[in-house]
Amino acid sequence: MTPRVAVVTGAGRGIGAAVVHRLAGEGWRVVAVDVAEDDPGLGYPLARREQLAEVAAKWPGQVLDFVADVRDQRAVDEAVAVAEREFGGLDAAVAAAAVMAGGRPLWETTDSEWESLFGAGVDGVFHLARAAVPALLRRPQPRTGRFVALASAAAHTGLWRLAGYNAAKHAVVGLIRGLATDLRGTGVTATAVSPGSTRTPMLQATAALYDLDDVEEFAQHQLAERLLEPEEVAAAVCWLCGPDASAVTGTVVHADGGFTA
């Protein structure tokens, strides 16, 4: 059987990297995309070029690392073009790139924080959809294309002093619902996954915004009474990328440990 092909953004670490590893482990070919440089509008470091290269190095011939800023449509277009050129097409696109900013009331949010939140977390999803959906539709019928975006528990409830992040993640869910409607009847689905507090560098950045010494304090908000691991969220994402998720579109899978129960 011909291997399926995916593009994954935010792939340098965290949930994005876990998605790449799981897809590759299931035989997929993957273009792993990350900006691989810091954003001056944020107060914490993003993934490094070396981290992205390490993700790909574990899967020689299966995973290609590609440095691109999801805020740049042409760069995202090229990532999709690489998937088609090197691997023969595209079957799934996973928009996992996002950043964290906040720690103050909405009215004190700076322009740079707002632009970073929406640039990576919303514009990035839009840019990937605009690049990837035509490629997904280029597959012959019957199609089984998948577009999956990472939302958040923050897309479904207000979080203290994270209103900008709330807004960005709500926008992701709205984008997915609209995209799924545009895709009706094509065989291509669009879904979102909303994680809860997951053990990632972005959660560490969130803890810093709240002046918390230990990310474990976030576990109290989840019925699981523990932090989630990136691999657990990746399992939900990768299931949505596969054939068994054919009936799921225009909706959200809450892989949140009961955060929003």
PDB file of C-alpha atoms in Angstrom:
ATOM      1  CA  MET A   1       0.000   0.000   0.000  1.00  0.00           C
ATOM      2  CA  THR A   2       1.283   3.475  -0.850  1.00  0.00           C
ATOM      3  CA  PRO A   3       2.349   5.336   2.318  1.00  0.00           C
ATOM      4  CA  ARG A   4       0.169   8.237   3.356  1.00  0.00           C
ATOM      5  CA  VAL A   5       1.699  11.707   3.513  1.00  0.00           C
ATOM      6  CA  ALA A   6       1.259  14.513   6.033  1.00  0.00           C
ATOM      7  CA  VAL A   7       2.467  18.025   6.728  1.00  0.00           C
ATOM      8  CA  VAL A   8       2.720  18.912  10.430  1.00  0.00           C
ATOM      9  CA  THR A   9       3.425  22.425  11.687  1.00  0.00           C
ATOM     10  CA  GLY A  10       4.824  23.228  15.125  1.00  0.00           C
ATOM     11  CA  ALA A  11       6.826  20.033  14.763  1.00  0.00           C
ATOM     12  CA  GLY A  12      10.002  21.004  16.591  1.00  0.00           C
ATOM     13  CA  ARG A  13       8.804  19.909  20.019  1.00  0.00           C
ATOM     14  CA  GLY A  14       5.746  19.287  22.184  1.00  0.00           C
ATOM     15  CA  ILE A  15       2.537  17.960  20.682  1.00  0.00           C
ATOM     16  CA  GLY A  16       3.639  18.686  17.109  1.00  0.00           C
ATOM     17  CA  ALA A  17       6.764  16.558  17.487  1.00  0.00           C
ATOM     18  CA  ALA A  18       4.736  13.791  19.123  1.00  0.00           C
ATOM     19  CA  VAL A  19       2.343  13.809  16.150  1.00  0.00           C
ATOM     20  CA  VAL A  20       5.264  13.467  13.730  1.00  0.00           C
ATOM     21  CA  HIS A  21       6.724  10.546  15.662  1.00  0.00           C
ATOM     22  CA  ARG A  22       3.401   8.721  15.891  1.00  0.00           C
ATOM     23  CA  LEU A  23       2.539   9.208  12.230  1.00  0.00           C
ATOM     24  CA  ALA A  24       6.003   8.067  11.167  1.00  0.00           C
ATOM     25  CA  GLY A  25       5.692   5.053  13.456  1.00  0.00           C
ATOM     26  CA  GLU A  26       2.492   4.168  11.630  1.00  0.00           C
ATOM     27  CA  GLY A  27       4.285   4.306   8.279  1.00  0.00           C
ATOM     28  CA  TRP A  28       3.421   7.838   7.156  1.00  0.00           C
ATOM     29  CA  ARG A  29       5.763  10.131   5.263  1.00  0.00           C
ATOM     30  CA  VAL A  30       5.864  13.532   6.964  1.00  0.00           C
ATOM     31  CA  VAL A  31       7.110  17.034   6.266  1.00  0.00           C
ATOM     32  CA  ALA A  32       7.846  18.397   9.744  1.00  0.00           C
ATOM     33  CA  VAL A  33       7.568  22.192   9.802  1.00  0.00           C
ATOM     34  CA  ASP A  34       8.691  24.650  12.458  1.00  0.00           C
ATOM     35  CA  VAL A  35       9.760  28.294  12.560  1.00  0.00           C
ATOM     36  CA  ALA A  36      12.816  27.205  14.575  1.00  0.00           C
ATOM     37  CA  GLU A  37      13.577  30.680  15.883  1.00  0.00           C
ATOM     38  CA  ASP A  38      12.361  32.920  18.672  1.00  0.00           C
ATOM     39  CA  ASP A  39       9.571  35.478  18.424  1.00  0.00           C
ATOM     40  CA  PRO A  40      10.589  38.837  19.933  1.00  0.00           C
ATOM     41  CA  GLY A  41       6.966  39.383  20.956  1.00  0.00           C
ATOM     42  CA  LEU A  42       7.129  36.457  23.382  1.00  0.00           C
ATOM     43  CA  GLY A  43       8.881  36.028  26.690  1.00  0.00           C
ATOM     44  CA  TYR A  44      10.098  32.469  26.229  1.00  0.00           C
ATOM     45  CA  PRO A  45      12.209  30.540  23.677  1.00  0.00           C
ATOM     46  CA  LEU A  46      10.655  28.577  20.842  1.00  0.00           C
ATOM     47  CA  ALA A  47      11.960  25.345  19.320  1.00  0.00           C
ATOM     48  CA  ARG A  48      15.462  25.383  17.911  1.00  0.00           C
ATOM     49  CA  ARG A  49      16.590  24.317  14.455  1.00  0.00           C
ATOM     50  CA  GLU A  50      18.505  21.458  16.071  1.00  0.00           C
ATOM     51  CA  GLN A  51      15.348  20.151  17.747  1.00  0.00           C
ATOM     52  CA  LEU A  52      13.481  20.031  14.457  1.00  0.00           C
ATOM     53  CA  ALA A  53      16.409  18.253  12.814  1.00  0.00           C
ATOM     54  CA  GLU A  54      16.451  15.694  15.643  1.00  0.00           C
ATOM     55  CA  VAL A  55      12.772  14.910  15.074  1.00  0.00           C
ATOM     56  CA  ALA A  56      13.453  14.154  11.410  1.00  0.00           C
ATOM     57  CA  ALA A  57      16.693  12.298  12.089  1.00  0.00           C
ATOM     58  CA  LYS A  58      14.820   9.563  13.944  1.00  0.00           C
ATOM     59  CA  TRP A  59      12.969   8.692  10.718  1.00  0.00           C
ATOM     60  CA  PRO A  60      15.457   8.836   7.826  1.00  0.00           C
ATOM     61  CA  GLY A  61      13.715   8.744   4.474  1.00  0.00           C
ATOM     62  CA  GLN A  62      10.313   9.129   6.146  1.00  0.00           C
ATOM     63  CA  VAL A  63      10.420  12.578   7.735  1.00  0.00           C
ATOM     64  CA  LEU A  64      11.771  15.742   6.159  1.00  0.00           C
ATOM     65  CA  ASP A  65      12.416  18.785   8.345  1.00  0.00           C
ATOM     66  CA  PHE A  66      11.408  22.103   6.833  1.00  0.00           C
ATOM     67  CA  VAL A  67      11.993  25.481   8.458  1.00  0.00           C
ATOM     68  CA  ALA A  68       9.080  27.829   7.789  1.00  0.00           C
ATOM     69  CA  ASP A  69       7.139  30.525   9.581  1.00  0.00           C
ATOM     70  CA  VAL A  70       3.436  29.673   9.425  1.00  0.00           C
ATOM     71  CA  ARG A  71       2.686  33.414   9.337  1.00  0.00           C
ATOM     72  CA  ASP A  72       4.232  33.443   5.846  1.00  0.00           C
ATOM     73  CA  GLN A  73       1.853  32.014   3.241  1.00  0.00           C
ATOM     74  CA  ARG A  74       4.592  31.439   0.667  1.00  0.00           C
ATOM     75  CA  ALA A  75       6.664  29.442   3.159  1.00  0.00           C
ATOM     76  CA  VAL A  76       3.681  27.221   4.008  1.00  0.00           C
ATOM     77  CA  ASP A  77       2.901  26.803   0.313  1.00  0.00           C
ATOM     78  CA  GLU A  78       6.444  25.548  -0.205  1.00  0.00           C
ATOM     79  CA  ALA A  79       6.151  23.050   2.665  1.00  0.00           C
ATOM     80  CA  VAL A  80       3.092  21.525   0.984  1.00  0.00           C
ATOM     81  CA  ALA A  81       4.888  21.584  -2.365  1.00  0.00           C
ATOM     82  CA  VAL A  82       7.762  19.629  -0.795  1.00  0.00           C
ATOM     83  CA  ALA A  83       5.308  16.971   0.396  1.00  0.00           C
ATOM     84  CA  GLU A  84       3.865  16.590  -3.080  1.00  0.00           C
ATOM     85  CA  ARG A  85       7.226  16.718  -4.821  1.00  0.00           C
ATOM     86  CA  GLU A  86       9.160  14.405  -2.498  1.00  0.00           C
ATOM     87  CA  PHE A  87       6.422  12.037  -1.332  1.00  0.00           C
ATOM     88  CA  GLY A  88       3.939  12.140  -4.208  1.00  0.00           C
ATOM     89  CA  GLY A  89       0.924  13.913  -2.698  1.00  0.00           C
ATOM     90  CA  LEU A  90      -0.784  14.903   0.528  1.00  0.00           C
ATOM     91  CA  ASP A  91      -3.283  13.026   2.686  1.00  0.00           C
ATOM     92  CA  ALA A  92      -3.314  14.990   5.943  1.00  0.00           C
ATOM     93  CA  ALA A  93      -2.336  18.380   7.302  1.00  0.00           C
ATOM     94  CA  VAL A  94      -1.936  19.032  11.021  1.00  0.00           C
ATOM     95  CA  ALA A  95      -1.807  22.621  12.240  1.00  0.00           C
ATOM     96  CA  ALA A  96      -0.075  22.312  15.613  1.00  0.00           C
ATOM     97  CA  ALA A  97       1.899  25.573  15.636  1.00  0.00           C
ATOM     98  CA  ALA A  98       0.852  27.964  18.400  1.00  0.00           C
ATOM     99  CA  VAL A  99       2.345  30.238  21.030  1.00  0.00           C
ATOM    100  CA  MET A 100       1.447  31.467  24.505  1.00  0.00           C
ATOM    101  CA  ALA A 101       1.220  35.053  25.732  1.00  0.00           C
ATOM    102  CA  GLY A 102      -0.726  36.782  28.469  1.00  0.00           C
ATOM    103  CA  GLY A 103      -0.499  37.045  32.217  1.00  0.00           C
ATOM    104  CA  ARG A 104      -2.363  40.347  32.345  1.00  0.00           C
ATOM    105  CA  PRO A 105      -5.946  41.517  31.776  1.00  0.00           C
ATOM    106  CA  LEU A 106      -7.134  41.814  28.183  1.00  0.00           C
ATOM    107  CA  TRP A 107      -7.037  45.603  28.231  1.00  0.00           C
ATOM    108  CA  GLU A 108      -3.338  45.476  29.083  1.00  0.00           C
ATOM    109  CA  THR A 109      -2.466  43.030  26.307  1.00  0.00           C
ATOM    110  CA  THR A 110       0.180  44.490  24.015  1.00  0.00           C
ATOM    111  CA  ASP A 111      -0.051  44.658  20.243  1.00  0.00           C
ATOM    112  CA  SER A 112       2.961  42.363  19.905  1.00  0.00           C
ATOM    113  CA  GLU A 113       1.397  39.712  22.156  1.00  0.00           C
ATOM    114  CA  TRP A 114      -1.889  39.844  20.253  1.00  0.00           C
ATOM    115  CA  GLU A 115      -0.130  39.661  16.903  1.00  0.00           C
ATOM    116  CA  SER A 116       1.970  36.697  18.027  1.00  0.00           C
ATOM    117  CA  LEU A 117      -1.052  34.781  19.344  1.00  0.00           C
ATOM    118  CA  PHE A 118      -3.110  35.300  16.201  1.00  0.00           C
ATOM    119  CA  GLY A 119      -0.186  35.142  13.778  1.00  0.00           C
ATOM    120  CA  ALA A 120       0.945  31.662  14.767  1.00  0.00           C
ATOM    121  CA  GLY A 121      -2.267  30.274  16.202  1.00  0.00           C
ATOM    122  CA  VAL A 122      -4.891  31.523  13.738  1.00  0.00           C
ATOM    123  CA  ASP A 123      -3.208  32.894  10.614  1.00  0.00           C
ATOM    124  CA  GLY A 124      -0.981  29.803  10.670  1.00  0.00           C
ATOM    125  CA  VAL A 125      -4.002  27.512  10.570  1.00  0.00           C
ATOM    126  CA  PHE A 126      -5.543  29.552   7.763  1.00  0.00           C
ATOM    127  CA  HIS A 127      -2.317  29.532   5.760  1.00  0.00           C
ATOM    128  CA  LEU A 128      -1.961  25.778   6.113  1.00  0.00           C
ATOM    129  CA  ALA A 129      -5.571  25.260   5.057  1.00  0.00           C
ATOM    130  CA  ARG A 130      -5.132  27.513   2.033  1.00  0.00           C
ATOM    131  CA  ALA A 131      -2.008  25.592   0.996  1.00  0.00           C
ATOM    132  CA  ALA A 132      -2.997  22.062   1.984  1.00  0.00           C
ATOM    133  CA  VAL A 133      -6.669  21.732   1.082  1.00  0.00           C
ATOM    134  CA  PRO A 134      -6.095  22.063  -2.688  1.00  0.00           C
ATOM    135  CA  ALA A 135      -3.423  19.363  -2.385  1.00  0.00           C
ATOM    136  CA  LEU A 136      -5.792  17.136  -0.410  1.00  0.00           C
ATOM    137  CA  LEU A 137      -8.394  17.648  -3.129  1.00  0.00           C
ATOM    138  CA  ARG A 138      -5.898  16.685  -5.816  1.00  0.00           C
ATOM    139  CA  ARG A 139      -6.022  13.111  -4.526  1.00  0.00           C
ATOM    140  CA  PRO A 140      -8.353  10.962  -6.648  1.00  0.00           C
ATOM    141  CA  GLN A 141     -11.789   9.912  -5.475  1.00  0.00           C
ATOM    142  CA  PRO A 142     -12.710   8.326  -3.150  1.00  0.00           C
ATOM    143  CA  ARG A 143     -10.717  10.790  -1.032  1.00  0.00           C
ATOM    144  CA  THR A 144      -9.770  10.331   2.610  1.00  0.00           C
ATOM    145  CA  GLY A 145      -8.003  13.640   3.217  1.00  0.00           C
ATOM    146  CA  ARG A 146      -7.781  15.076   6.709  1.00  0.00           C
ATOM    147  CA  PHE A 147      -7.199  18.582   8.063  1.00  0.00           C
ATOM    148  CA  VAL A 148      -6.651  18.713  11.827  1.00  0.00           C
ATOM    149  CA  ALA A 149      -5.956  21.807  13.908  1.00  0.00           C
ATOM    150  CA  LEU A 150      -4.856  22.008  17.530  1.00  0.00           C
ATOM    151  CA  ALA A 151      -7.298  24.122  19.493  1.00  0.00           C
ATOM    152  CA  SER A 152      -7.304  24.013  23.312  1.00  0.00           C
ATOM    153  CA  ALA A 153      -9.497  23.727  26.374  1.00  0.00           C
ATOM    154  CA  ALA A 154      -9.126  27.521  26.199  1.00  0.00           C
ATOM    155  CA  ALA A 155     -11.365  27.412  23.112  1.00  0.00           C
ATOM    156  CA  HIS A 156     -14.286  26.374  25.314  1.00  0.00           C
ATOM    157  CA  THR A 157     -13.897  28.256  28.582  1.00  0.00           C
ATOM    158  CA  GLY A 158     -12.439  31.516  29.817  1.00  0.00           C
ATOM    159  CA  LEU A 159      -9.011  31.407  31.423  1.00  0.00           C
ATOM    160  CA  TRP A 160      -7.835  34.063  33.837  1.00  0.00           C
ATOM    161  CA  ARG A 161      -5.558  36.642  32.209  1.00  0.00           C
ATOM    162  CA  LEU A 162      -5.315  34.646  28.986  1.00  0.00           C
ATOM    163  CA  ALA A 163      -8.123  36.355  27.049  1.00  0.00           C
ATOM    164  CA  GLY A 164      -6.004  36.773  23.923  1.00  0.00           C
ATOM    165  CA  TYR A 165      -5.166  33.079  23.938  1.00  0.00           C
ATOM    166  CA  ASN A 166      -8.863  32.313  24.552  1.00  0.00           C
ATOM    167  CA  ALA A 167      -9.805  34.409  21.532  1.00  0.00           C
ATOM    168  CA  ALA A 168      -7.226  32.794  19.263  1.00  0.00           C
ATOM    169  CA  LYS A 169      -8.292  29.274  20.164  1.00  0.00           C
ATOM    170  CA  HIS A 170     -11.988  30.096  19.795  1.00  0.00           C
ATOM    171  CA  ALA A 171     -11.093  31.351  16.320  1.00  0.00           C
ATOM    172  CA  VAL A 172      -9.477  28.012  15.477  1.00  0.00           C
ATOM    173  CA  VAL A 173     -12.676  26.150  16.316  1.00  0.00           C
ATOM    174  CA  GLY A 174     -14.734  28.556  14.197  1.00  0.00           C
ATOM    175  CA  LEU A 175     -12.316  28.187  11.314  1.00  0.00           C
ATOM    176  CA  ILE A 176     -12.541  24.397  11.468  1.00  0.00           C
ATOM    177  CA  ARG A 177     -16.335  24.383  11.538  1.00  0.00           C
ATOM    178  CA  GLY A 178     -16.463  26.677   8.511  1.00  0.00           C
ATOM    179  CA  LEU A 179     -13.791  24.725   6.644  1.00  0.00           C
ATOM    180  CA  ALA A 180     -15.582  21.429   7.234  1.00  0.00           C
ATOM    181  CA  THR A 181     -18.755  22.961   5.795  1.00  0.00           C
ATOM    182  CA  ASP A 182     -16.865  24.163   2.720  1.00  0.00           C
ATOM    183  CA  LEU A 183     -15.506  20.625   2.293  1.00  0.00           C
ATOM    184  CA  ARG A 184     -18.876  18.893   2.410  1.00  0.00           C
ATOM    185  CA  GLY A 185     -19.145  16.022  -0.021  1.00  0.00           C
ATOM    186  CA  THR A 186     -15.456  16.039  -0.979  1.00  0.00           C
ATOM    187  CA  GLY A 187     -14.283  13.163   1.223  1.00  0.00           C
ATOM    188  CA  VAL A 188     -11.907  15.535   3.034  1.00  0.00           C
ATOM    189  CA  THR A 189     -12.680  16.230   6.690  1.00  0.00           C
ATOM    190  CA  ALA A 190     -11.730  19.091   9.012  1.00  0.00           C
ATOM    191  CA  THR A 191     -11.542  18.662  12.775  1.00  0.00           C
ATOM    192  CA  ALA A 192      -9.949  20.187  15.843  1.00  0.00           C
ATOM    193  CA  VAL A 193      -8.386  18.638  18.927  1.00  0.00           C
ATOM    194  CA  SER A 194      -8.597  20.547  22.203  1.00  0.00           C
ATOM    195  CA  PRO A 195      -5.942  19.421  24.682  1.00  0.00           C
ATOM    196  CA  GLY A 196      -5.965  20.198  28.367  1.00  0.00           C
ATOM    197  CA  SER A 197      -2.832  20.994  30.340  1.00  0.00           C
ATOM    198  CA  THR A 198      -0.116  19.001  28.604  1.00  0.00           C
ATOM    199  CA  ARG A 199       3.511  18.629  29.644  1.00  0.00           C
ATOM    200  CA  THR A 200       5.134  20.870  27.025  1.00  0.00           C
ATOM    201  CA  PRO A 201       7.409  23.914  26.940  1.00  0.00           C
ATOM    202  CA  MET A 202       4.315  26.030  26.247  1.00  0.00           C
ATOM    203  CA  LEU A 203       2.791  24.893  29.545  1.00  0.00           C
ATOM    204  CA  GLN A 204       6.011  25.914  31.264  1.00  0.00           C
ATOM    205  CA  ALA A 205       5.633  29.331  29.637  1.00  0.00           C
ATOM    206  CA  THR A 206       2.064  29.486  30.955  1.00  0.00           C
ATOM    207  CA  ALA A 207       3.243  28.661  34.461  1.00  0.00           C
ATOM    208  CA  ALA A 208       5.733  31.533  34.234  1.00  0.00           C
ATOM    209  CA  LEU A 209       2.909  33.923  33.340  1.00  0.00           C
ATOM    210  CA  TYR A 210       1.159  32.894  36.553  1.00  0.00           C
ATOM    211  CA  ASP A 211       4.375  32.957  38.613  1.00  0.00           C
ATOM    212  CA  LEU A 212       3.990  29.257  39.359  1.00  0.00           C
ATOM    213  CA  ASP A 213       7.069  27.299  40.370  1.00  0.00           C
ATOM    214  CA  ASP A 214       5.700  23.943  39.230  1.00  0.00           C
ATOM    215  CA  VAL A 215       3.569  23.080  36.187  1.00  0.00           C
ATOM    216  CA  GLU A 216       2.053  20.216  38.205  1.00  0.00           C
ATOM    217  CA  GLU A 217      -0.277  22.772  39.778  1.00  0.00           C
ATOM    218  CA  PHE A 218      -2.265  22.780  36.532  1.00  0.00           C
ATOM    219  CA  ALA A 219      -3.211  19.121  37.068  1.00  0.00           C
ATOM    220  CA  GLN A 220      -5.827  20.066  39.669  1.00  0.00           C
ATOM    221  CA  HIS A 221      -8.079  21.447  36.904  1.00  0.00           C
ATOM    222  CA  GLN A 222      -8.412  18.074  35.148  1.00  0.00           C
ATOM    223  CA  LEU A 223     -10.491  15.066  36.113  1.00  0.00           C
ATOM    224  CA  ALA A 224      -7.477  12.908  35.299  1.00  0.00           C
ATOM    225  CA  GLU A 225      -5.730  14.674  38.224  1.00  0.00           C
ATOM    226  CA  ARG A 226      -2.467  14.729  36.293  1.00  0.00           C
ATOM    227  CA  LEU A 227      -0.894  16.517  33.375  1.00  0.00           C
ATOM    228  CA  LEU A 228      -1.325  14.957  29.971  1.00  0.00           C
ATOM    229  CA  GLU A 229       1.662  13.784  27.961  1.00  0.00           C
ATOM    230  CA  PRO A 230       2.123  15.036  24.379  1.00  0.00           C
ATOM    231  CA  GLU A 231       1.851  11.472  23.118  1.00  0.00           C
ATOM    232  CA  GLU A 232      -1.689  11.177  24.526  1.00  0.00           C
ATOM    233  CA  VAL A 233      -2.867  14.211  22.588  1.00  0.00           C
ATOM    234  CA  ALA A 234      -0.980  13.026  19.505  1.00  0.00           C
ATOM    235  CA  ALA A 235      -2.901   9.745  19.661  1.00  0.00           C
ATOM    236  CA  ALA A 236      -6.170  11.656  19.208  1.00  0.00           C
ATOM    237  CA  VAL A 237      -4.732  13.780  16.396  1.00  0.00           C
ATOM    238  CA  CYS A 238      -3.364  10.783  14.530  1.00  0.00           C
ATOM    239  CA  TRP A 239      -6.607   8.848  14.902  1.00  0.00           C
ATOM    240  CA  LEU A 240      -8.380  11.763  13.228  1.00  0.00           C
ATOM    241  CA  CYS A 241      -5.829  11.565  10.401  1.00  0.00           C
ATOM    242  CA  GLY A 242      -6.680   7.944   9.713  1.00  0.00           C
ATOM    243  CA  PRO A 243      -9.468   6.091   7.912  1.00  0.00           C
ATOM    244  CA  ASP A 244     -11.345   5.148  11.095  1.00  0.00           C
ATOM    245  CA  ALA A 245     -12.255   8.818  11.646  1.00  0.00           C
ATOM    246  CA  SER A 246     -14.214   9.115   8.407  1.00  0.00           C
ATOM    247  CA  ALA A 247     -17.460  10.028  10.212  1.00  0.00           C
ATOM    248  CA  VAL A 248     -15.891  12.872  12.205  1.00  0.00           C
ATOM    249  CA  THR A 249     -15.833  16.345  10.698  1.00  0.00           C
ATOM    250  CA  GLY A 250     -16.711  19.898  11.669  1.00  0.00           C
ATOM    251  CA  THR A 251     -16.271  19.192  15.351  1.00  0.00           C
ATOM    252  CA  VAL A 252     -13.803  19.039  18.234  1.00  0.00           C
ATOM    253  CA  VAL A 253     -12.249  16.066  20.013  1.00  0.00           C
ATOM    254  CA  HIS A 254     -11.640  17.015  23.651  1.00  0.00           C
ATOM    255  CA  ALA A 255      -8.368  15.296  24.582  1.00  0.00           C
ATOM    256  CA  ASP A 256      -8.265  17.360  27.751  1.00  0.00           C
ATOM    257  CA  GLY A 257      -8.191  14.946  30.669  1.00  0.00           C
ATOM    258  CA  GLY A 258     -11.608  16.228  31.701  1.00  0.00           C
ATOM    259  CA  PHE A 259     -10.586  19.906  31.864  1.00  0.00           C
ATOM    260  CA  THR A 260     -13.879  21.042  30.334  1.00  0.00           C
ATOM    261  CA  ALA A 261     -16.143  18.399  31.849  1.00  0.00           C
TER     262      ALA A 261
END
